[in-house]
Coordinates of C-alpha atoms in Angstrom, one line a residue:
X1 CA -3.6 -21.2 3.9
X2 CA -4.8 -17.7 3.0
X3 CA -3.0 -15.9 5.8
X4 CA 0.0 -14.8 3.7
X5 CA -2.5 -12.6 1.8
X6 CA -4.2 -11.1 4.8
X7 CA -3.3 -7.5 5.6
X8 CA -2.4 -6.5 9.1
X9 CA -4.9 -3.6 8.7
X10 CA -7.8 -3.0 6.2
X11 CA -8.8 0.7 6.0
X12 CA -11.0 2.8 3.8
X13 CA -8.2 5.0 2.4
X14 CA -4.5 5.8 2.5
X15 CA -5.6 9.2 3.7
X16 CA -7.4 7.7 6.8
X17 CA -4.3 6.1 8.4
X18 CA -3.1 7.9 11.5
X19 CA 0.5 8.4 10.4
X20 CA 1.4 10.7 13.3
X21 CA 0.4 8.0 15.7
X22 CA 2.5 5.5 13.7
X23 CA 5.5 7.9 13.9
X24 CA 5.0 8.2 17.7
X25 CA 5.0 4.4 17.8
X26 CA 8.4 4.2 16.0
X27 CA 7.5 4.0 12.4
X28 CA 9.9 6.0 10.3
X29 CA 9.1 5.0 6.7
X30 CA 6.1 4.4 4.6
X31 CA 6.2 2.5 1.3
X32 CA 3.3 3.2 -1.0
X33 CA 1.8 1.8 -4.1
X34 CA 0.6 4.6 -6.4
X35 CA -2.4 3.7 -8.6
X36 CA -5.7 3.3 -6.9
X37 CA -3.9 3.7 -3.5
X38 CA -3.0 7.4 -3.6
X39 CA -4.8 8.5 -6.7
X40 CA -7.1 6.8 -9.3
X41 CA -5.3 4.7 -11.9
X42 CA -2.9 6.8 -14.1
X43 CA -3.9 10.1 -12.5
X44 CA -1.2 12.6 -11.6
X45 CA -0.5 13.5 -8.0
X46 CA -3.3 15.8 -6.8
X47 CA -3.2 18.3 -4.0
X48 CA -4.4 15.8 -1.4
X49 CA -1.4 13.5 -2.2
X50 CA 1.0 16.5 -2.2
X51 CA -0.4 17.6 1.2
X52 CA -0.1 14.0 2.6
X53 CA 3.6 13.9 1.7
X54 CA 4.1 17.4 3.1
X55 CA 2.9 15.9 6.4
X56 CA 5.4 13.1 6.2
X57 CA 8.3 15.5 5.5
X58 CA 7.2 17.8 8.3
X59 CA 7.3 15.0 10.9
X60 CA 10.5 13.5 9.5
X61 CA 9.0 10.4 8.0
X62 CA 10.6 8.9 5.0
X63 CA 8.6 7.7 2.0
X64 CA 9.1 5.5 -1.1
X65 CA 6.8 4.7 -3.9
X66 CA 7.0 1.1 -5.0
X67 CA 5.2 0.4 -8.2
X68 CA 5.1 -2.3 -10.9
X69 CA 4.4 0.5 -13.4
X70 CA 6.9 2.1 -15.8
X71 CA 9.3 4.8 -14.8
X72 CA 7.7 7.8 -16.5
X73 CA 4.5 7.2 -14.6
X74 CA 6.2 6.7 -11.2
X75 CA 8.9 9.3 -11.6
X76 CA 6.4 12.1 -12.4
X77 CA 4.3 11.3 -9.4
X78 CA 7.4 11.0 -7.1
X79 CA 8.7 14.3 -8.3
X80 CA 5.4 16.1 -7.5
X81 CA 5.2 14.6 -4.0
X82 CA 8.9 14.7 -3.2
X83 CA 9.4 11.0 -2.6
X84 CA 12.0 8.4 -3.6
X85 CA 10.6 5.7 -5.9
X86 CA 11.2 2.3 -7.5
X87 CA 9.5 1.4 -10.8
X88 CA 8.9 -2.0 -12.3
X89 CA 9.4 -3.3 -8.8
X90 CA 8.3 -6.9 -9.5
X91 CA 5.9 -7.0 -6.6
X92 CA 5.3 -9.3 -4.8
X93 CA 9.0 -10.0 -4.9
X94 CA 10.7 -9.1 -1.6
X95 CA 13.6 -7.4 -3.4
X96 CA 11.6 -4.2 -4.1
X97 CA 10.5 -3.8 -0.5
X98 CA 14.0 -4.3 0.8
X99 CA 15.4 -1.8 -1.7
X100 CA 12.7 0.7 -0.7
X101 CA 13.8 0.3 3.0
X102 CA 17.4 0.7 2.0
X103 CA 16.5 4.0 0.2
X104 CA 14.6 5.2 3.2
X105 CA 17.2 4.0 5.7
X106 CA 14.5 2.1 7.7
X107 CA 14.2 -1.4 9.1
X108 CA 11.3 -3.9 8.8
X109 CA 10.0 -2.9 12.2
X110 CA 10.1 0.8 11.4
X111 CA 8.3 0.5 8.1
X112 CA 4.8 0.1 6.9
X113 CA 3.4 -0.6 3.4
X114 CA 0.1 0.9 2.0
X115 CA -1.5 -0.6 -1.1
X116 CA -4.7 -1.6 -2.7
X117 CA -4.0 -5.2 -4.0
X118 CA -3.7 -8.4 -2.0
X119 CA -1.8 -10.5 -4.4
X120 CA 1.0 -8.0 -5.1
X121 CA 1.1 -5.3 -2.5
X122 CA 0.0 -7.1 0.7
X123 CA 1.5 -10.4 -0.1
X124 CA 4.9 -8.8 -0.9
X125 CA 4.9 -6.7 2.2
X126 CA 4.0 -9.7 4.4
X127 CA 6.7 -11.8 2.8
X128 CA 9.2 -8.9 3.5
X129 CA 8.1 -8.8 7.1
X130 CA 6.6 -5.3 6.9
X131 CA 3.3 -4.3 8.4
X132 CA 0.7 -4.1 5.6
X133 CA -2.2 -1.8 5.2
X134 CA -4.8 -2.7 2.5
X135 CA -6.9 0.2 1.3
X136 CA -10.0 0.1 -0.8
X137 CA -9.3 0.9 -4.4
X138 CA -10.0 4.6 -5.3
X139 CA -11.5 3.9 -8.7
X140 CA -13.6 0.9 -9.8
X141 CA -12.4 1.4 -13.4
X142 CA -9.4 -0.9 -13.8
X143 CA -7.5 -2.9 -16.3
X144 CA -9.0 -6.3 -17.1
X145 CA -6.2 -8.3 -15.4
X146 CA -6.8 -6.3 -12.2
X147 CA -10.6 -6.7 -12.4
X148 CA -10.1 -10.5 -12.6
X149 CA -7.8 -10.5 -9.6
X150 CA -10.5 -8.5 -7.6
X151 CA -12.8 -11.5 -7.8
X152 CA -10.2 -13.7 -6.2
X153 CA -9.4 -11.0 -3.7
X154 CA -13.1 -10.9 -2.7
X155 CA -12.8 -14.6 -1.6
X156 CA -9.7 -13.9 0.4
X157 CA -11.3 -10.8 2.0
X158 CA -14.4 -12.8 2.9
X159 CA -12.2 -15.2 5.0
X160 CA -10.1 -12.4 6.3
X161 CA -13.2 -10.5 7.6
X162 CA -14.6 -13.7 9.1
X163 CA -11.4 -14.3 11.0
X164 CA -11.3 -10.7 12.3
X165 CA -14.9 -11.0 13.6
X166 CA -13.9 -14.2 15.4
X167 CA -10.9 -12.6 16.9
X168 CA -13.0 -9.7 18.3
X169 CA -15.3 -12.1 20.2

């Protein structure tokens, strides 16, 4: 029942994912959420984010920022890191994920998604048939509607972790 919300992978940070290995395995595009995934909420692109996107460009990997935020926020970040973007994406709607793949020229099997929220980011990626990476939020200070969702996410993550432990046995 909760499986549509389970990420394929749960990692500590977007910066801890072995993107070069993903590229070697055939991944050609990464779709990212921005806030609390790449930088704390409403923060500009920092040097770490810029360097990460430089790595993508160097290896020939496409990127797209997919955010439910407004254009001024997403556009400024995208310009700084050199990425395509979609704003007010309506996540978890599949349409945004499909449009991002279209912009990158990638297929479902050659694309991964990285985000910090289960009910928008991961659920949408799973519905779109894209491998999903859930990362731990970068900053505990969040808007009230997100704080409330985090309580529900904790329940889902409990069952997700329990299932993963059973699978490892």
